[in-house]
Tab-separated table of C-alpha atoms in Angstrom:
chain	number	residue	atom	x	y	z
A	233	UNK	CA	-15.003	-12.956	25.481
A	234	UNK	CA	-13.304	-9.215	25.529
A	235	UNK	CA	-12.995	-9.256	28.808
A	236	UNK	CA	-10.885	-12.340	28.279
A	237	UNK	CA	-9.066	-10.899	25.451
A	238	UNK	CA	-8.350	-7.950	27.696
A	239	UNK	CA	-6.761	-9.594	30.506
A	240	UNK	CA	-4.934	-11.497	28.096
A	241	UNK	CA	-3.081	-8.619	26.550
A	242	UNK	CA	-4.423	-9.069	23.286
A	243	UNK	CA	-6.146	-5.733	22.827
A	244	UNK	CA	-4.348	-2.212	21.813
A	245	UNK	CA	-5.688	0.749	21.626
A	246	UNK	CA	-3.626	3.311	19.288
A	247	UNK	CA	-0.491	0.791	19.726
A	248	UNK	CA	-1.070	0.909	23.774
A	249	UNK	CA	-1.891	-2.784	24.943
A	250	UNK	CA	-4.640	-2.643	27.446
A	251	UNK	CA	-4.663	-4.522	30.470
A	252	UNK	CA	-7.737	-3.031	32.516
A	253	UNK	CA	-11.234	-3.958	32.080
A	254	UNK	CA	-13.524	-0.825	31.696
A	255	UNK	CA	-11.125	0.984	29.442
A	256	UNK	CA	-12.600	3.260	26.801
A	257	UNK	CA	-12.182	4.267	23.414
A	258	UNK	CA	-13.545	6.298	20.866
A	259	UNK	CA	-13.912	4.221	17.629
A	260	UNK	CA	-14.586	7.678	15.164
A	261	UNK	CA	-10.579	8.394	16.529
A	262	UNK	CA	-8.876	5.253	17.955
A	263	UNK	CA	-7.356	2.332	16.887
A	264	UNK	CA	-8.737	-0.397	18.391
A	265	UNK	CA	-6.714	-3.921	17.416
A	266	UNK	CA	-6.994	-7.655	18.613
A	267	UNK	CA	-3.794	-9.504	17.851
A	268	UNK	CA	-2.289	-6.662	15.919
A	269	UNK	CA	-5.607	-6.989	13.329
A	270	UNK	CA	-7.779	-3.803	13.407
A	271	UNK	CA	-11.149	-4.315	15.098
A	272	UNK	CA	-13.049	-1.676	13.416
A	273	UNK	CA	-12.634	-2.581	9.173
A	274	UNK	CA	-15.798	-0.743	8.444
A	275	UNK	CA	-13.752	2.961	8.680
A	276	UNK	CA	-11.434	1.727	6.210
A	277	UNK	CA	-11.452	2.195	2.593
A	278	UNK	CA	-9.824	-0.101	-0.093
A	279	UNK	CA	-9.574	1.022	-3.887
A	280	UNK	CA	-8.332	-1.326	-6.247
A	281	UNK	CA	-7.228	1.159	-9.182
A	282	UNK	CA	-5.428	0.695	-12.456
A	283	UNK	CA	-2.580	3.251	-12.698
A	284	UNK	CA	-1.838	4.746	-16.171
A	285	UNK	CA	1.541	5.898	-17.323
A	286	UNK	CA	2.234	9.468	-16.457
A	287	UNK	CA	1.118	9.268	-12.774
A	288	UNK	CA	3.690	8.690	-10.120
A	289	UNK	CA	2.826	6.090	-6.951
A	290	UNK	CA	2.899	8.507	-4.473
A	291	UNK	CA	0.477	10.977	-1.413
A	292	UNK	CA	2.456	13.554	-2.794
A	293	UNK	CA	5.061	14.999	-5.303
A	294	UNK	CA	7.636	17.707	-4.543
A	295	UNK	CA	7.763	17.924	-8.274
A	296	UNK	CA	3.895	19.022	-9.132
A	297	UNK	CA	3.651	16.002	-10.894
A	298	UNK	CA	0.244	13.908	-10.823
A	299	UNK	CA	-0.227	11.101	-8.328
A	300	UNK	CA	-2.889	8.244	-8.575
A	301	UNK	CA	-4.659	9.924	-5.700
A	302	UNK	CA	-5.497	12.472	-8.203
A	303	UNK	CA	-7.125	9.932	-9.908
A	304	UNK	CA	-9.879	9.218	-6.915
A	305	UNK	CA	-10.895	12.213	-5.870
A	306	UNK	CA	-12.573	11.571	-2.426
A	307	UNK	CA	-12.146	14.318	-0.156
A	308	UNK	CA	-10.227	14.582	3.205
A	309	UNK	CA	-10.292	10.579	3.359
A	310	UNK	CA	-6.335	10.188	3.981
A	311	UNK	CA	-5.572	7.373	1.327
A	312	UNK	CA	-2.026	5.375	1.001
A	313	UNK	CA	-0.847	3.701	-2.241
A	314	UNK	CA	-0.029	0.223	-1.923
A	315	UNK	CA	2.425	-0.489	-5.075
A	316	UNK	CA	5.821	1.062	-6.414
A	317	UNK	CA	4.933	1.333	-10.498
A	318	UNK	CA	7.138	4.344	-11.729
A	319	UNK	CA	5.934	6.908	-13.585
A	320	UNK	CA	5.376	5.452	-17.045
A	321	UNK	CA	4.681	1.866	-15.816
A	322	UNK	CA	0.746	0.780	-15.705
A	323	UNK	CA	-0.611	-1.813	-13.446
A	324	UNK	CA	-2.997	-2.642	-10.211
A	325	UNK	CA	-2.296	0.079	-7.451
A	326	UNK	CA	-3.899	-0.752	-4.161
A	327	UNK	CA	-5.167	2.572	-2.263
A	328	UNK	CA	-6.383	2.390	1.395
A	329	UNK	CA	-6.802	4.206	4.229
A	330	UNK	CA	-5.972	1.185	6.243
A	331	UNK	CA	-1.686	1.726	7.424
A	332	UNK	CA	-1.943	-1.910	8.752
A	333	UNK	CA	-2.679	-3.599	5.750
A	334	UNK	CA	0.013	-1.016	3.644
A	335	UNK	CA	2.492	-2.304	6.168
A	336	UNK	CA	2.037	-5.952	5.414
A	337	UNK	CA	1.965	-5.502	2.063
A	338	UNK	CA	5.025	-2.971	1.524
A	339	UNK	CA	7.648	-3.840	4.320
A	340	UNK	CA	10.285	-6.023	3.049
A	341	UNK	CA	10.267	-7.839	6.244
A	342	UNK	CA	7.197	-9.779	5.452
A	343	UNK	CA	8.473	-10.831	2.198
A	344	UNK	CA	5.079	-10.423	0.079
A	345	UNK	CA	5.951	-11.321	-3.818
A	346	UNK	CA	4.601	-8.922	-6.528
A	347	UNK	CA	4.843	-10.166	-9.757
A	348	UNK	CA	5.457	-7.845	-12.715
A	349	UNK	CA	4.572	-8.624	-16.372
A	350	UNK	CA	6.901	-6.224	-18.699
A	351	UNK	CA	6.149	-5.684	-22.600
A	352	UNK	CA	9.220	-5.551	-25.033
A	353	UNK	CA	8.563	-3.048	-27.543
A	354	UNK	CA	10.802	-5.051	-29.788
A	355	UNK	CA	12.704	-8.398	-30.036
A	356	UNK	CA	15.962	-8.293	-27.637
A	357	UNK	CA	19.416	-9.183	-28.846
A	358	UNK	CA	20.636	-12.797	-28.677
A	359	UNK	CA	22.374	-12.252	-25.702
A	360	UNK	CA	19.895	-10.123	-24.127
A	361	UNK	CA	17.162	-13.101	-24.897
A	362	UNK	CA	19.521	-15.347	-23.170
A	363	UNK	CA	19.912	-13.373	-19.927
A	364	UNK	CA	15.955	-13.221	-20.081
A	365	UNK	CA	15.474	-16.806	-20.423
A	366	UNK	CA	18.007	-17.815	-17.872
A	367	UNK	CA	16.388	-15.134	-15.417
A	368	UNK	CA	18.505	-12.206	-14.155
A	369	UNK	CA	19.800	-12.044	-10.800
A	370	UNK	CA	21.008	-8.166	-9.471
A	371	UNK	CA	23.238	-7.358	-6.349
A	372	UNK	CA	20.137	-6.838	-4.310
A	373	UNK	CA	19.673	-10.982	-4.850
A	374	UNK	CA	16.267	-10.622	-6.560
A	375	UNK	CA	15.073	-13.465	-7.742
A	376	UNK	CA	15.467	-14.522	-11.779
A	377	UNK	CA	12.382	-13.269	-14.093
A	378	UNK	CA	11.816	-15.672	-17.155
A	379	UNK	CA	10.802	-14.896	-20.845
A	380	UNK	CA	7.077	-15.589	-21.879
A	381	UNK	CA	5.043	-14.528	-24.608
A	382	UNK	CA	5.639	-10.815	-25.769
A	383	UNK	CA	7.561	-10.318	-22.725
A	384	UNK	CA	9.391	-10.924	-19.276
A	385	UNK	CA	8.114	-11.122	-16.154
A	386	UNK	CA	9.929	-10.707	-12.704
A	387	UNK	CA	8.727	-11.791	-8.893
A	388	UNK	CA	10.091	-9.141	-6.577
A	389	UNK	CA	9.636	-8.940	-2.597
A	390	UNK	CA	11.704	-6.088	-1.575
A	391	UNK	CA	9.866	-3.123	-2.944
A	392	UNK	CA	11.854	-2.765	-5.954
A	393	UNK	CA	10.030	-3.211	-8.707
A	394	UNK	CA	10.713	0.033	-10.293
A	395	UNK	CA	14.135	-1.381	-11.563
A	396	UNK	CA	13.138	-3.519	-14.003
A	397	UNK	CA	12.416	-0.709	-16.845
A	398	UNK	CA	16.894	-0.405	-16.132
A	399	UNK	CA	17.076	-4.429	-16.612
């Protein structure tokens, strides 16, 4: 069954497709993938983590600031955050060592919807309340949120969820 996977030009190695039978790879260092899938799930690490205000989402901050990898401390595993909350939003932050599945889920190209549930601190205007029961629409063509109970919630697939504190 590899060997027929091999020859069929499904198999990469480190983003190299293989085509000879006998190849070798390390699995401790490579990147072995069938179909563009990883092979080898067991290395990777998946944290499902609930981000407080006053973190940002990033690896790192130029500004000293505190990321949400300072919130799981797990030595020199090399962790990505899957989620754009800014710094005073709160929510589910995915954090993996796995690039493949941060790719799917954070390129715009594959369209994945995030759905954000926003709290009003206190009732809008008339006007505003109308814009947020009609949805809101911005030059980027994100698609209309919709009023519900205590708040507004907004389905984004671009990435750019971070607006919505500006709507």
């Amino acid at each position: 069954m590899a060997e027929e996977m091999i020859l069929a030009g499904r198999v990469s190695v480190n983003g190299v497709q293989i085509e000879t039978l006998g190849a070798r790879a390390d699995p401790e260092i490579d990147e072995v993938m069938v179909d563009g899938v990883p092979v080898l799930k067991g290395r990777y690490r998946y944290f499902a983590l609930h981000k407080p205000a006053g973190f940002v989402t990033t690896a790192r901050d130029d500004l000293g600031r505190e990321t949400v990898l300072d919130l799981v401390p797990i030595g020199e595993i090399q962790l990505h955050p899957v989620g754009r909350l800014d710094l005073e939003s709160e929510g589910l932050v995915i954090l993996t060592s796995d690039g493949h599945l941060t790719d799917l889920l954070t390129h715009p190209r594959y369209e994945v919807e995030k759905e954000y549930l926003v709290g009003l601190d206190a009732m809008p205007a008339k006007r505003d309340m109308e814009r947020l029961v009609r949805g809101i629409e911005d030059s980027r063509g994100a698609p209309p949120g919709g009023l519900g109970a205590g708040g507004c919630r907004s389905t984004e697939t671009d990435g750019c969820g971070d607006r919505l504190r500006r709507r």
